[in-house]
mmCIF file of C-alpha atoms in Angstrom:
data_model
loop_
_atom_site.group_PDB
_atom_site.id
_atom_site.type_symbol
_atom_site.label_atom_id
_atom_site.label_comp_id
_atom_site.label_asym_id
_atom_site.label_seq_id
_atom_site.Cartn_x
_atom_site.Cartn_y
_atom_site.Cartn_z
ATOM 1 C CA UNK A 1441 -20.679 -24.019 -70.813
ATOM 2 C CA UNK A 1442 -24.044 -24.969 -72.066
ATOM 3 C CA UNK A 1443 -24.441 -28.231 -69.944
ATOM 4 C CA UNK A 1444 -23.236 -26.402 -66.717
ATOM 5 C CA UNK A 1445 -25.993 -23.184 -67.274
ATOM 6 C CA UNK A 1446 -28.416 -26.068 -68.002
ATOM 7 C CA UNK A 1447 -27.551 -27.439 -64.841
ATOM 8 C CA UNK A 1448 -27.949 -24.260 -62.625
ATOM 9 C CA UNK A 1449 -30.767 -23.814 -64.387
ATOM 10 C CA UNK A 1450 -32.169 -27.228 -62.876
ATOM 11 C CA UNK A 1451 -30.425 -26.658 -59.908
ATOM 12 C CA UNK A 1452 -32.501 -22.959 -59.047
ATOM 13 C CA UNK A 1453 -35.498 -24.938 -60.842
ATOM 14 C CA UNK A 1454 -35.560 -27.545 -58.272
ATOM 15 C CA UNK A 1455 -34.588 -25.122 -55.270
ATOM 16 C CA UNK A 1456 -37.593 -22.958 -56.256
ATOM 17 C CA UNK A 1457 -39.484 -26.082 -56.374
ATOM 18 C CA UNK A 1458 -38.816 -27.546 -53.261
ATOM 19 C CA UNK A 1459 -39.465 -24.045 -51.206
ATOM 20 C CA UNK A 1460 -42.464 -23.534 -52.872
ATOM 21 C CA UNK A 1461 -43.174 -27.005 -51.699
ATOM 22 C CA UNK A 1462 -41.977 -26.511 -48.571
ATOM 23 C CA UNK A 1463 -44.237 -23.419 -47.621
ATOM 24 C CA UNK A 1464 -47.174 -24.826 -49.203
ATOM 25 C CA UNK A 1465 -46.753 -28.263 -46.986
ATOM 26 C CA UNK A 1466 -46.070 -25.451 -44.070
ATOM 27 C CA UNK A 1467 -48.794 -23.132 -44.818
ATOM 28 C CA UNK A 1468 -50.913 -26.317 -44.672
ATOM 29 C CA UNK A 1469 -49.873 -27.474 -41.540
ATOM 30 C CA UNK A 1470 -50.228 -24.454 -40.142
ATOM 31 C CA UNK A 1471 -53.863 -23.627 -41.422
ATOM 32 C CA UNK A 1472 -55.006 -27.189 -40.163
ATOM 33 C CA UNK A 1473 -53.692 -26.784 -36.700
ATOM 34 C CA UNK A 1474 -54.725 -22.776 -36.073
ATOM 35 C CA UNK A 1475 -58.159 -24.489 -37.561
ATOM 36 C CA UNK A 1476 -58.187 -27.317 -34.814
ATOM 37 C CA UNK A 1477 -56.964 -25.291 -32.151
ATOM 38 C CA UNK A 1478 -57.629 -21.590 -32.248
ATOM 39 C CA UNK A 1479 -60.717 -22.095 -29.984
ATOM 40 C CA UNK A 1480 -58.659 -23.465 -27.068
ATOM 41 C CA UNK A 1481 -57.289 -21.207 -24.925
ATOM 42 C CA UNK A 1482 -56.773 -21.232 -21.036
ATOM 43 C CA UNK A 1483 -60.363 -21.315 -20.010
ATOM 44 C CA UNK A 1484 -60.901 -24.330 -21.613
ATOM 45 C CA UNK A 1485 -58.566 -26.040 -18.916
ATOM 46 C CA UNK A 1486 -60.198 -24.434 -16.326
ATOM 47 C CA UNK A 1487 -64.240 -24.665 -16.664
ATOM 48 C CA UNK A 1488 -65.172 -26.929 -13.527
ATOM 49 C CA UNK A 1489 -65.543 -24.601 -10.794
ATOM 50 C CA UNK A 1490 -66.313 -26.923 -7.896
ATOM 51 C CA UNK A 1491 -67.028 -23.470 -5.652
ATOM 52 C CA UNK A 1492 -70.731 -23.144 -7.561
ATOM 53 C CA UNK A 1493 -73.074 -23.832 -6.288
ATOM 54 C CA UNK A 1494 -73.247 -27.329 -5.285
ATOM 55 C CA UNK A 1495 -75.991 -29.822 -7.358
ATOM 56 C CA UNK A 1496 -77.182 -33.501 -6.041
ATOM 57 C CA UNK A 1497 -76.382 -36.575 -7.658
ATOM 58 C CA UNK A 1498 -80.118 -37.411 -7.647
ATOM 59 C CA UNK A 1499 -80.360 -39.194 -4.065
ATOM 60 C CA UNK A 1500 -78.553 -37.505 -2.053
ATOM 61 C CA UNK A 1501 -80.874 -34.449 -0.468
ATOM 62 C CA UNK A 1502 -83.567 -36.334 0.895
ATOM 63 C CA UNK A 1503 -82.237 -39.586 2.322
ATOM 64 C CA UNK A 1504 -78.494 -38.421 3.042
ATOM 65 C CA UNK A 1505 -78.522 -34.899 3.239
ATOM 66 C CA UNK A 1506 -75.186 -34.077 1.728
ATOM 67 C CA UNK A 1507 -75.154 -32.712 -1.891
ATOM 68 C CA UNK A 1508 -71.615 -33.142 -4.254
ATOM 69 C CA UNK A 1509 -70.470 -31.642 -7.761
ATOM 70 C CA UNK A 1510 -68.597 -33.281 -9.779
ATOM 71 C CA UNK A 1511 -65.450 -32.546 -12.634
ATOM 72 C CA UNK A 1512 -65.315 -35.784 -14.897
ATOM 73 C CA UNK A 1513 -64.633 -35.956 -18.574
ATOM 74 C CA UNK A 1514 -68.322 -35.610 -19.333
ATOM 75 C CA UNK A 1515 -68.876 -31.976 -18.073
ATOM 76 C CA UNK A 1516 -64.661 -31.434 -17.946
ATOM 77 C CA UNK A 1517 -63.392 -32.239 -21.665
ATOM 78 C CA UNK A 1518 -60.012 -31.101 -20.267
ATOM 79 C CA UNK A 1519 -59.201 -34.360 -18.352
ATOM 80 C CA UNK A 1520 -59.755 -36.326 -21.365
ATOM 81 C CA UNK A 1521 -57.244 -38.722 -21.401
ATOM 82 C CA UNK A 1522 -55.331 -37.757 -18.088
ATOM 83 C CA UNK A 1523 -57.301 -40.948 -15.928
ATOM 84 C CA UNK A 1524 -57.862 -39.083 -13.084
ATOM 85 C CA UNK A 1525 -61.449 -36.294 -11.690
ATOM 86 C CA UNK A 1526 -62.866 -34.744 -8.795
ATOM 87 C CA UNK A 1527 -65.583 -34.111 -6.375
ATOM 88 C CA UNK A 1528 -66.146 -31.495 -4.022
ATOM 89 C CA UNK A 1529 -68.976 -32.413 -1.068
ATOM 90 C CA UNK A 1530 -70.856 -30.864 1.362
ATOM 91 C CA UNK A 1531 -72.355 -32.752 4.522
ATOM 92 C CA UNK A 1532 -75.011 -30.876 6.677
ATOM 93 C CA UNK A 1533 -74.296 -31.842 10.342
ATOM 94 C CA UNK A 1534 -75.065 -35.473 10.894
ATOM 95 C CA UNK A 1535 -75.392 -36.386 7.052
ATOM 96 C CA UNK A 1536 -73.965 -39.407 6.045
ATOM 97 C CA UNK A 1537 -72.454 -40.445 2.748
ATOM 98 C CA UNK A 1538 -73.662 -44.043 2.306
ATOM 99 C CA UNK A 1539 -72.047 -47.202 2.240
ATOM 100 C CA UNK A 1540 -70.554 -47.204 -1.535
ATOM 101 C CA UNK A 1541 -67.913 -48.529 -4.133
ATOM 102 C CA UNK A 1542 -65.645 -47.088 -7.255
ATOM 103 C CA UNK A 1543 -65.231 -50.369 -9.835
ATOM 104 C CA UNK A 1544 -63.214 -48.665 -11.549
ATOM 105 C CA UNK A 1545 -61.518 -45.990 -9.263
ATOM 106 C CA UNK A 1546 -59.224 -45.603 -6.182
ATOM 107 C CA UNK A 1547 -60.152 -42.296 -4.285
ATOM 108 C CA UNK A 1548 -58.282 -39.879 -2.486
ATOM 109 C CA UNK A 1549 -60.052 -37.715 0.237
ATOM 110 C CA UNK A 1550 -59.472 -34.471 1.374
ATOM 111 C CA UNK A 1551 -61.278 -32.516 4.263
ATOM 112 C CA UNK A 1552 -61.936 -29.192 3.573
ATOM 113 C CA UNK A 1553 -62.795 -26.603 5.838
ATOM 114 C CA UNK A 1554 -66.299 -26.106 7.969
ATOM 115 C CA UNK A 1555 -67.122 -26.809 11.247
ATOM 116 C CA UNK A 1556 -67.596 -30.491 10.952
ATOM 117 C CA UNK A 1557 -65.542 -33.469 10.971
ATOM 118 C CA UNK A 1558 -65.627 -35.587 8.356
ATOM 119 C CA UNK A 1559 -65.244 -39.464 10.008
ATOM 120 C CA UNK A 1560 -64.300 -41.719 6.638
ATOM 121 C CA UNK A 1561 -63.501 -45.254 6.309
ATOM 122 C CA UNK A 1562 -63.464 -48.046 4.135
ATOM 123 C CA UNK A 1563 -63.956 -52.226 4.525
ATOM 124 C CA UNK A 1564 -61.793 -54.786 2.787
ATOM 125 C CA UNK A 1565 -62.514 -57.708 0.676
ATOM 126 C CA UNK A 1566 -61.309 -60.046 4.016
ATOM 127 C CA UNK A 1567 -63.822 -57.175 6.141
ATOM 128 C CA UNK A 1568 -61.402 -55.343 8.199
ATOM 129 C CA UNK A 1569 -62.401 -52.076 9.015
ATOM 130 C CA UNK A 1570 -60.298 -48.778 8.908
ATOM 131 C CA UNK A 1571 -61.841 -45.982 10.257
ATOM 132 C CA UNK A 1572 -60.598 -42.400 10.795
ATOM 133 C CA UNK A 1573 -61.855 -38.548 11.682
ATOM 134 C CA UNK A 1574 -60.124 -36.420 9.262
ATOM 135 C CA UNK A 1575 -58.893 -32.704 10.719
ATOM 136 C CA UNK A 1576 -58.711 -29.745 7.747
ATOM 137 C CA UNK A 1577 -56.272 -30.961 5.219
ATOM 138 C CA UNK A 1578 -55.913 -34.456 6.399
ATOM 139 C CA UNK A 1579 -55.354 -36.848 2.872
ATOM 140 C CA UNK A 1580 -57.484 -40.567 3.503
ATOM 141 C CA UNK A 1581 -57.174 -43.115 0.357
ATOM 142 C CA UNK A 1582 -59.694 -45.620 -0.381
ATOM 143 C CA UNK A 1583 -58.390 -48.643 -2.451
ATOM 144 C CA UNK A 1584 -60.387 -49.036 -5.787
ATOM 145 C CA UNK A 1585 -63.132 -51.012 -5.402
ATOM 146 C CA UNK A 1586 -63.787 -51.060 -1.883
ATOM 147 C CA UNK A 1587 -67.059 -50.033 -0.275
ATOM 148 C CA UNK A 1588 -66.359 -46.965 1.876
ATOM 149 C CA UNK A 1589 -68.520 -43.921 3.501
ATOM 150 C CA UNK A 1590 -68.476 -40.693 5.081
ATOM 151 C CA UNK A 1591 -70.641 -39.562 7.987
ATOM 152 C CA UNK A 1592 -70.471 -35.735 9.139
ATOM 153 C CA UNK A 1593 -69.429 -36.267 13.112
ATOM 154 C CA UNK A 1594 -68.924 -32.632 14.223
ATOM 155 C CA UNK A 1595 -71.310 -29.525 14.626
ATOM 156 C CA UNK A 1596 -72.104 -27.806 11.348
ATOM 157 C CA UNK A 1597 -71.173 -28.474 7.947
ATOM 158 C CA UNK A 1598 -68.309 -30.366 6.626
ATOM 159 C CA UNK A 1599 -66.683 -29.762 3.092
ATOM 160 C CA UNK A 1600 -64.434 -32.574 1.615
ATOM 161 C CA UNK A 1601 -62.795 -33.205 -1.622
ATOM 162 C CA UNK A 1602 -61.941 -36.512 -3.828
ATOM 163 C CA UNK A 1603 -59.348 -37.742 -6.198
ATOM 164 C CA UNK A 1604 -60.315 -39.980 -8.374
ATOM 165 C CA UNK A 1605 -58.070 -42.325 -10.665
ATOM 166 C CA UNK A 1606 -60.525 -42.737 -13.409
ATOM 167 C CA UNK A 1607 -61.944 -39.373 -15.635
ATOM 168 C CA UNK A 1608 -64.919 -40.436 -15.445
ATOM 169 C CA UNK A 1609 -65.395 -43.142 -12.856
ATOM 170 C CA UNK A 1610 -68.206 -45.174 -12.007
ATOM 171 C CA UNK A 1611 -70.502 -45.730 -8.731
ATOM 172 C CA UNK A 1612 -72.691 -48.180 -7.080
ATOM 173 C CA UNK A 1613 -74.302 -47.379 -4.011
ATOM 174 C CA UNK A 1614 -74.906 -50.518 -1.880
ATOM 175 C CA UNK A 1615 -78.386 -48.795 -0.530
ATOM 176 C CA UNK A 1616 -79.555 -48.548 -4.089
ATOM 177 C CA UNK A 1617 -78.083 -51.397 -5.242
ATOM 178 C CA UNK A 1618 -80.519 -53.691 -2.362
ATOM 179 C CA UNK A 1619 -83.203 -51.366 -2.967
ATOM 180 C CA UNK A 1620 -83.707 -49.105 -5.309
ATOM 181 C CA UNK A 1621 -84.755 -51.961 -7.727
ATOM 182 C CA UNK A 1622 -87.302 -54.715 -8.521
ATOM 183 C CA UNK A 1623 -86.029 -57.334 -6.738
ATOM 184 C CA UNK A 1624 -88.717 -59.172 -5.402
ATOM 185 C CA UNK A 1625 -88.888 -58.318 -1.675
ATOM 186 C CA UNK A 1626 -88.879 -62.730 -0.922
ATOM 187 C CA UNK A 1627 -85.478 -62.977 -2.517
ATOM 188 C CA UNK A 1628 -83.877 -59.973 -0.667
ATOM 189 C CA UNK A 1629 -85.214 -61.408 2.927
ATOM 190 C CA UNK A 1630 -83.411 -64.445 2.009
ATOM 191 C CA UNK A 1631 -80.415 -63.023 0.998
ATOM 192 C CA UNK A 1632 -79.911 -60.201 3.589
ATOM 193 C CA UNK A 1633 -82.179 -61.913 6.488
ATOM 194 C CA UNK A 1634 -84.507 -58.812 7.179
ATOM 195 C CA UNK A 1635 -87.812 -58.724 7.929
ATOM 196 C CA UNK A 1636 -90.034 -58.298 4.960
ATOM 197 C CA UNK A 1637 -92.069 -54.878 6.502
ATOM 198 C CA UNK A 1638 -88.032 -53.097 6.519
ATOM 199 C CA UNK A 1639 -87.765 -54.315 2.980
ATOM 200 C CA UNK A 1640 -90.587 -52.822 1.725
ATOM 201 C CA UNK A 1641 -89.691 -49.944 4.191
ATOM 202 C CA UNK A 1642 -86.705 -49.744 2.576
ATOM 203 C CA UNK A 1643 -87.973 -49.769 -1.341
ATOM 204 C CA UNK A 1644 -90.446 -47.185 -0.408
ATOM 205 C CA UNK A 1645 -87.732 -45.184 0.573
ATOM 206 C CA UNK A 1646 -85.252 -45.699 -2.150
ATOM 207 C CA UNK A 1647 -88.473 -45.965 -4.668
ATOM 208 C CA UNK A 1648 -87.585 -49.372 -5.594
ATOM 209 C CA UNK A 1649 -90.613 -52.184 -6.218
ATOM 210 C CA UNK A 1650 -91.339 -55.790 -5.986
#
């Protein structure tokens, strides 16, 4: 009789135990995620409001005259780790989006609404051109890397939107790239055959030197 009371006795001794464990490992858990996520709610999936208004990307207002916002994971913590962003654009009648590539990033466009037409297209690595004028809703993809651009065609602004397959991809703008540098003006008329005065033309424009 004594050895089997000794045993419940271990027996509720180890049950007690082991809840008491048990609630402490889940009070734990608990504490440590409400402490790492009680400040996310909703909103925090939902801060890039591409309807505000709309701010430049540095070069665009002068020499292009569109202006674009952008949701990446920089200003959109949200996408962090889903690969893909957005852009939201708007062209002022004849503006032109210039001749540019994504590295890193295929892109999907969408025209949005306005007056305009938004005429995209984009040049392969063998330099065959596809071109097209996209109506309200119309979907264009540009294959990553490619250079592409966008020229409003129509009367009035244009709105259009882009897909991205990167969260935060990258840019280079062949304009800039030529001359928006230092790159002594000599070397770029022997590399892209124009006259030295439209070089410099060109860098004074793009504030580049050399």
């Amino acid at each position: 009789m004594h050895i089997l009371l000794h045993k419940i006795h271990n027996s509720i001794t180890s049950s007690v135990y082991y809840t008491f464990t048990m609630s402490l490992v889940f009070f734990l858990f608990g504490f440590l995620l409400s402490s790492i996520t009680s400040h996310v709610s909703a909103r925090d999936f939902c801060v890039a409001d591409l309807k505000s208004s709309l701010t430049t990307v540095g070069w665009t207002p002068n020499q292009f005259n569109f202006s674009t916002i952008s949701a990446t994971v920089d200003n959109f913590p949200a996408l962090n780790g889903l690969g893909f962003s957005l852009a939201r654009a708007e062209l002022e009648e004849g503006a032109t989006v210039p001749l540019h590539t994504h590295p890193d990033a295929t892109e999907v466009v969408i025209a949005g609404s306005g007056p305009g037409k938004y005429t995209t297209g984009f040049i392969t690595s063998d330099n065959v051109v596809y071109i097209k004028t996209l109506s309200e809703g119309d979907i264009f993809v540009i294959p990553k890397g490619l250079l592409h651009f966008g020229i409003n065609s129509g009367k009035g602004k244009s709105v259009g939107f882009g897909v991205f397959s990167s969260e935060n991809p990258s840019i280079e703008v062949l304009d800039l790239a030529l001359f928006g540098n230092n790159l002594d003006s000599a070397i770029l008329q022997k590399t892209t055959f124009l006259d030295i005065e439209q070089i410099k033309k060109l860098k004074t424009f793009f504030k580049g030197s050399g």
